[in-house]
Amino acid sequence: EVQLVESGGGLVEPGGSLRLSCAASGFTFSDYWMHWVRQVPGKGLVWVSRIKSDGSNTIYADSVKGRFTISRDNAKNTLYLQMNSLTAEDTAVYYCARVGEISGDHVKYDYWGQGTLVTVSS
Amino acid sequence: QTVVTQEPSLTVSPGGTVTLTCASSAGAVTTDYYSNWFQQKPGQAPRTLIYSTTNKHSWTPARFSGSLLGGKAALTLSGVRPEDEADYYCLFYYGGTWVFGGGTKLTVL
């Protein structure tokens, strides 16, 4: 059974940092590209970042570029999101999602984690 | 910044048919956008229903279908059930980055 379990959320002060983790199980983690998506409570989904299966390439939404870093440890089957210089606008539930391949294009969203809440407040 | 637009809300009667759409500010939606559709119920994580415009996952009920319609991506629910009441989001691929639509709140009444 495929499972994605996020952790690391919590309360952090503006300007602070936090590292989220997404522990994967039930599949060969190193075969899949992984994404982070966030959602302000009561609002819509927002795409945040993507990392290739071997960690060789990453891409970010403009709103987090330069502040957030996505990474992975394939030996530990874990995806990370390092979040720095946090502001109130980063308050959200953060989800990790697995994205599979179709004919060479990594565009097939399938499994999601349950999310972890990050609250940025003084 | 590309904007993806969905109907904010729709209402459908049980047993009826409803079509949700997603438009792109960049122009007509094509299969190159690899549209994904998600269902989200209150307090739950999103669940992927459709990938690459028309493809269903093994868990996607047969009454859900994806298509392109009039330059937009579309999600059609046929024979709607009360448990289909949820928020629905589309997601488009823009050659590296992805953009979600604002979501459609579907009410079954």
Short mmCIF file of C-alpha atoms in Angstrom, two decimals, chain A residues 22-107:
data_model
loop_
_atom_site.label_atom_id
_atom_site.label_comp_id
_atom_site.label_asym_id
_atom_site.label_seq_id
_atom_site.Cartn_x
_atom_site.Cartn_y
_atom_site.Cartn_z
CA CYS A 22 7.32 13.28 3.77
CA ALA A 23 8.01 9.64 4.52
CA ALA A 24 7.16 7.32 1.64
CA SER A 25 6.42 3.61 1.76
CA GLY A 26 4.81 0.91 -0.32
CA PHE A 27 6.58 1.80 -3.56
CA THR A 28 10.04 2.38 -5.02
CA PHE A 29 10.51 5.98 -3.93
CA SER A 30 13.54 6.56 -6.15
CA ASP A 31 11.44 5.92 -9.27
CA TYR A 32 9.12 8.88 -8.77
CA TRP A 33 9.18 12.64 -9.07
CA MET A 34 7.65 14.27 -6.00
CA HIS A 35 5.77 17.53 -5.47
CA TRP A 36 4.78 19.78 -2.59
CA VAL A 37 1.39 21.52 -2.65
CA ARG A 38 -0.02 23.85 -0.01
CA GLN A 39 -3.44 25.02 1.01
CA VAL A 40 -4.40 27.90 3.25
CA PRO A 41 -7.24 26.62 5.45
CA GLY A 42 -10.51 27.30 3.68
CA LYS A 43 -8.79 28.29 0.43
CA GLY A 44 -7.61 26.54 -2.72
CA LEU A 45 -4.65 24.36 -3.57
CA VAL A 46 -1.38 25.98 -4.62
CA TRP A 47 1.49 24.16 -6.29
CA VAL A 48 4.80 24.80 -4.50
CA SER A 49 7.67 22.72 -5.83
CA ARG A 50 8.85 19.61 -7.70
CA ILE A 51 11.92 17.41 -7.56
CA LYS A 52 13.04 14.77 -10.02
CA SER A 53 13.47 11.17 -8.97
CA ASP A 54 17.25 11.41 -8.48
CA GLY A 55 17.13 14.90 -6.97
CA SER A 56 19.04 16.32 -9.94
CA ASN A 57 16.55 19.05 -10.79
CA THR A 58 14.12 21.15 -8.82
CA ILE A 59 11.63 23.87 -9.63
CA TYR A 60 9.61 26.28 -7.50
CA ALA A 61 6.61 28.54 -7.60
CA ASP A 62 7.57 32.21 -7.73
CA SER A 63 6.06 32.79 -4.28
CA VAL A 64 8.61 30.53 -2.57
CA LYS A 65 11.61 30.76 -4.90
CA GLY A 66 14.79 31.62 -3.01
CA ARG A 67 13.22 30.82 0.38
CA PHE A 68 12.18 27.16 0.08
CA THR A 69 14.35 24.20 -0.88
CA ILE A 70 13.00 20.83 -1.91
CA SER A 71 15.24 17.80 -1.50
CA ARG A 72 15.08 14.06 -1.04
CA ASP A 73 16.98 11.18 0.48
CA ASN A 74 16.22 8.11 -1.60
CA ALA A 75 18.07 5.89 0.87
CA LYS A 76 15.62 7.00 3.56
CA ASN A 77 12.58 7.15 1.27
CA THR A 78 11.97 10.69 2.42
CA LEU A 79 11.11 13.98 0.75
CA TYR A 80 11.89 17.30 2.42
CA LEU A 81 10.90 20.92 2.20
CA GLN A 82 13.20 23.39 3.91
CA MET A 83 11.33 26.63 4.47
CA ASN A 84 13.24 29.80 5.40
CA SER A 85 12.26 33.45 5.90
CA LEU A 86 8.71 32.42 6.65
CA THR A 87 5.89 34.96 6.61
CA ALA A 88 2.25 34.81 7.61
CA GLU A 89 1.41 34.18 3.95
CA ASP A 90 3.16 30.79 4.21
CA THR A 91 0.61 29.59 6.78
CA ALA A 92 -1.00 26.56 5.18
CA VAL A 93 -1.40 22.82 5.17
CA TYR A 94 1.47 21.34 3.18
CA TYR A 95 0.90 18.16 1.18
CA CYS A 96 3.38 15.94 -0.60
CA ALA A 97 2.21 14.17 -3.73
CA ARG A 98 3.63 11.45 -5.93
CA VAL A 99 3.70 12.00 -9.67
CA GLY A 100 4.15 9.15 -12.09
CA GLU A 101 5.35 8.93 -15.66
CA ILE A 102 3.40 8.63 -18.89
CA SER A 103 5.46 8.07 -22.02
CA GLY A 104 8.42 9.90 -20.57
CA ASP A 105 6.47 12.82 -19.14
CA HIS A 106 6.14 13.01 -15.36
CA VAL A 107 2.62 14.37 -15.22
#
